[in-house]
Amino acid sequence: MKRTGAGVLLVAAVLGVAAGFALDQLLTSMGRPTFTPAVTLPLLLLVLGLIVIALAIPIRRATRSGASGAINPFRAVRVAMLAKASSIVGAAIGGLGAGLLIFLATRPVPPSLGSLGTVIATAVCGALLVAAGLVAEHLCTIRKDQDDEQPGGDA
């Protein structure tokens, strides 16, 4: 499994920005109020980031020290995949928040402070989830052994 690349995160963020801007544009053109994320969304993103890191720390301890017991490889892969998914979802939701913020910033009438605060918090917490996912993914990697076969090398 390869680590999450910057290109994947950038594509997810750009798609999120486009979706957020288009959603508010569509709602405004239909005469409805703009979309404002719930206050619990940024909190949920923060809790998810903390959970992902908390799940990755025991894997890091088991792979770095020889004294502790063996870690279940299936658990390690599941946590690594959760970390990868968290970083991609964080990029998309952070981009959605940024798209909503861009739409609100381009309007002639300033938005209310409550809606602006949750939109900014969503964008920031999405970025924090990306960081937490990348850190957890790094914690789940193992060191390369000296006797591991190198790609393209002789068997």
mmCIF file of C-alpha atoms in Angstrom:
data_model
loop_
_atom_site.group_PDB
_atom_site.id
_atom_site.type_symbol
_atom_site.label_atom_id
_atom_site.label_comp_id
_atom_site.label_asym_id
_atom_site.label_seq_id
_atom_site.Cartn_x
_atom_site.Cartn_y
_atom_site.Cartn_z
ATOM 1 C CA MET A 1 0.000 0.000 0.000
ATOM 2 C CA LYS A 2 1.336 3.399 -0.936
ATOM 3 C CA ARG A 3 0.994 6.491 1.183
ATOM 4 C CA THR A 4 -1.608 9.079 0.364
ATOM 5 C CA GLY A 5 -0.191 11.424 -2.237
ATOM 6 C CA ALA A 6 -0.573 15.155 -2.428
ATOM 7 C CA GLY A 7 -2.293 14.834 -5.807
ATOM 8 C CA VAL A 8 -5.151 12.768 -4.386
ATOM 9 C CA LEU A 9 -5.642 15.237 -1.552
ATOM 10 C CA LEU A 10 -5.516 18.174 -3.935
ATOM 11 C CA VAL A 11 -8.127 16.613 -6.238
ATOM 12 C CA ALA A 12 -10.411 15.883 -3.259
ATOM 13 C CA ALA A 13 -10.018 19.448 -1.995
ATOM 14 C CA VAL A 14 -10.690 20.991 -5.409
ATOM 15 C CA LEU A 15 -13.787 18.829 -5.852
ATOM 16 C CA GLY A 16 -14.937 19.895 -2.381
ATOM 17 C CA VAL A 17 -14.429 23.587 -3.183
ATOM 18 C CA ALA A 18 -16.362 23.219 -6.427
ATOM 19 C CA ALA A 19 -19.176 21.328 -4.695
ATOM 20 C CA GLY A 20 -19.458 23.888 -1.880
ATOM 21 C CA PHE A 21 -19.502 26.860 -4.218
ATOM 22 C CA ALA A 22 -21.941 25.191 -6.628
ATOM 23 C CA LEU A 23 -24.265 24.147 -3.794
ATOM 24 C CA ASP A 24 -24.552 27.664 -2.433
ATOM 25 C CA GLN A 25 -24.890 29.082 -5.949
ATOM 26 C CA LEU A 26 -27.721 26.665 -6.690
ATOM 27 C CA LEU A 27 -29.507 27.350 -3.410
ATOM 28 C CA THR A 28 -29.219 31.109 -3.890
ATOM 29 C CA SER A 29 -30.491 30.943 -7.470
ATOM 30 C CA MET A 30 -33.551 29.040 -6.207
ATOM 31 C CA GLY A 31 -34.219 31.748 -3.610
ATOM 32 C CA ARG A 32 -33.274 29.592 -0.625
ATOM 33 C CA PRO A 33 -30.818 30.388 2.163
ATOM 34 C CA THR A 34 -27.229 29.296 1.758
ATOM 35 C CA PHE A 35 -26.022 26.036 3.265
ATOM 36 C CA THR A 36 -24.523 26.314 6.721
ATOM 37 C CA PRO A 37 -22.910 23.222 8.250
ATOM 38 C CA ALA A 38 -24.056 22.194 11.698
ATOM 39 C CA VAL A 39 -21.897 23.173 14.648
ATOM 40 C CA THR A 40 -21.323 19.504 15.382
ATOM 41 C CA LEU A 41 -19.566 18.837 12.042
ATOM 42 C CA PRO A 42 -16.246 20.487 12.995
ATOM 43 C CA LEU A 43 -16.403 18.791 16.390
ATOM 44 C CA LEU A 44 -16.999 15.434 14.738
ATOM 45 C CA LEU A 45 -14.027 15.969 12.430
ATOM 46 C CA LEU A 46 -11.791 16.752 15.418
ATOM 47 C CA VAL A 47 -12.963 13.691 17.330
ATOM 48 C CA LEU A 48 -12.403 11.505 14.271
ATOM 49 C CA GLY A 49 -8.858 12.827 13.923
ATOM 50 C CA LEU A 50 -8.109 12.101 17.570
ATOM 51 C CA ILE A 51 -9.534 8.575 17.267
ATOM 52 C CA VAL A 52 -7.442 7.825 14.174
ATOM 53 C CA ILE A 53 -4.248 8.938 15.909
ATOM 54 C CA ALA A 54 -5.181 7.044 19.082
ATOM 55 C CA LEU A 55 -5.641 3.858 17.052
ATOM 56 C CA ALA A 56 -2.298 4.315 15.279
ATOM 57 C CA ILE A 57 -0.144 4.909 18.360
ATOM 58 C CA PRO A 58 -0.196 1.262 19.601
ATOM 59 C CA ILE A 59 0.794 0.093 16.131
ATOM 60 C CA ARG A 60 3.736 2.493 16.143
ATOM 61 C CA ARG A 61 4.824 1.255 19.570
ATOM 62 C CA ALA A 62 4.591 -2.381 18.486
ATOM 63 C CA THR A 63 6.597 -1.858 15.299
ATOM 64 C CA ARG A 64 9.325 0.278 16.877
ATOM 65 C CA SER A 65 10.056 -1.706 20.017
ATOM 66 C CA GLY A 66 10.934 -5.372 20.062
ATOM 67 C CA ALA A 67 9.795 -5.855 23.677
ATOM 68 C CA SER A 68 6.039 -5.640 23.178
ATOM 69 C CA GLY A 69 3.900 -8.401 21.697
ATOM 70 C CA ALA A 70 3.185 -8.801 18.039
ATOM 71 C CA ILE A 71 0.494 -6.660 16.498
ATOM 72 C CA ASN A 72 -2.261 -8.170 14.406
ATOM 73 C CA PRO A 73 -1.366 -7.298 10.785
ATOM 74 C CA PHE A 74 -5.022 -7.088 9.803
ATOM 75 C CA ARG A 75 -5.611 -4.497 12.510
ATOM 76 C CA ALA A 76 -2.605 -2.517 11.322
ATOM 77 C CA VAL A 77 -3.876 -2.510 7.744
ATOM 78 C CA ARG A 78 -7.356 -1.485 8.860
ATOM 79 C CA VAL A 79 -5.990 1.432 10.856
ATOM 80 C CA ALA A 80 -3.752 2.476 7.953
ATOM 81 C CA MET A 81 -6.726 2.387 5.570
ATOM 82 C CA LEU A 82 -8.820 4.367 8.070
ATOM 83 C CA ALA A 83 -6.035 6.944 8.219
ATOM 84 C CA LYS A 84 -5.879 7.134 4.426
ATOM 85 C CA ALA A 85 -9.661 7.490 4.138
ATOM 86 C CA SER A 86 -9.697 10.116 6.884
ATOM 87 C CA SER A 87 -7.174 12.272 5.080
ATOM 88 C CA ILE A 88 -9.127 12.093 1.818
ATOM 89 C CA VAL A 89 -12.471 12.816 3.512
ATOM 90 C CA GLY A 90 -10.856 15.639 5.478
ATOM 91 C CA ALA A 91 -9.575 17.187 2.250
ATOM 92 C CA ALA A 92 -13.012 16.932 0.636
ATOM 93 C CA ILE A 93 -14.888 18.378 3.621
ATOM 94 C CA GLY A 94 -12.253 21.056 4.145
ATOM 95 C CA GLY A 95 -12.625 21.946 0.475
ATOM 96 C CA LEU A 96 -16.410 22.040 0.869
ATOM 97 C CA GLY A 97 -16.021 24.481 3.746
ATOM 98 C CA ALA A 98 -13.602 26.564 1.687
ATOM 99 C CA GLY A 99 -16.053 26.599 -1.240
ATOM 100 C CA LEU A 100 -18.847 27.776 1.044
ATOM 101 C CA LEU A 101 -16.531 30.435 2.450
ATOM 102 C CA ILE A 102 -15.538 31.622 -1.025
ATOM 103 C CA PHE A 103 -19.192 31.922 -1.982
ATOM 104 C CA LEU A 104 -20.023 33.881 1.172
ATOM 105 C CA ALA A 105 -17.010 36.159 0.695
ATOM 106 C CA THR A 106 -18.010 37.050 -2.873
ATOM 107 C CA ARG A 107 -21.531 38.210 -1.958
ATOM 108 C CA PRO A 108 -22.249 41.939 -1.625
ATOM 109 C CA VAL A 109 -24.065 41.418 1.685
ATOM 110 C CA PRO A 110 -21.862 40.220 4.536
ATOM 111 C CA PRO A 111 -23.013 36.927 6.082
ATOM 112 C CA SER A 112 -24.010 36.539 9.706
ATOM 113 C CA LEU A 113 -21.229 35.781 12.136
ATOM 114 C CA GLY A 114 -22.780 32.468 13.198
ATOM 115 C CA SER A 115 -22.879 30.995 9.712
ATOM 116 C CA LEU A 116 -19.436 32.340 8.866
ATOM 117 C CA GLY A 117 -17.962 30.847 12.043
ATOM 118 C CA THR A 118 -19.200 27.323 11.352
ATOM 119 C CA VAL A 119 -18.046 27.475 7.744
ATOM 120 C CA ILE A 120 -14.551 28.564 8.790
ATOM 121 C CA ALA A 121 -14.481 25.940 11.555
ATOM 122 C CA THR A 122 -15.478 23.245 9.041
ATOM 123 C CA ALA A 123 -12.675 24.222 6.669
ATOM 124 C CA VAL A 124 -10.083 24.346 9.455
ATOM 125 C CA CYS A 125 -11.193 21.072 11.056
ATOM 126 C CA GLY A 126 -11.150 19.398 7.629
ATOM 127 C CA ALA A 127 -7.518 20.449 7.288
ATOM 128 C CA LEU A 128 -6.801 19.145 10.789
ATOM 129 C CA LEU A 129 -8.371 15.800 9.845
ATOM 130 C CA VAL A 130 -6.074 15.636 6.818
ATOM 131 C CA ALA A 131 -3.088 16.246 9.085
ATOM 132 C CA ALA A 132 -4.267 13.648 11.604
ATOM 133 C CA GLY A 133 -4.820 11.090 8.850
ATOM 134 C CA LEU A 134 -1.373 11.655 7.397
ATOM 135 C CA VAL A 135 0.263 11.442 10.820
ATOM 136 C CA ALA A 136 -1.613 8.230 11.628
ATOM 137 C CA GLU A 137 -0.661 6.792 8.253
ATOM 138 C CA HIS A 138 2.973 7.575 9.026
ATOM 139 C CA LEU A 139 2.639 5.913 12.432
ATOM 140 C CA CYS A 140 1.398 2.715 10.758
ATOM 141 C CA THR A 141 4.404 2.311 8.459
ATOM 142 C CA ILE A 142 7.073 -0.236 9.260
ATOM 143 C CA ARG A 143 10.796 0.010 8.806
ATOM 144 C CA LYS A 144 12.355 -1.567 5.753
ATOM 145 C CA ASP A 145 14.349 -4.680 6.633
ATOM 146 C CA GLN A 146 17.849 -5.190 5.301
ATOM 147 C CA ASP A 147 16.908 -8.498 3.694
ATOM 148 C CA ASP A 148 13.749 -7.250 1.957
ATOM 149 C CA GLU A 149 13.801 -7.769 -1.769
ATOM 150 C CA GLN A 150 14.089 -4.544 -3.704
ATOM 151 C CA PRO A 151 11.798 -3.977 -6.702
ATOM 152 C CA GLY A 152 13.617 -4.717 -9.930
ATOM 153 C CA GLY A 153 16.447 -6.492 -8.117
ATOM 154 C CA ASP A 154 17.613 -10.069 -8.449
ATOM 155 C CA ALA A 155 15.632 -12.681 -6.566
#
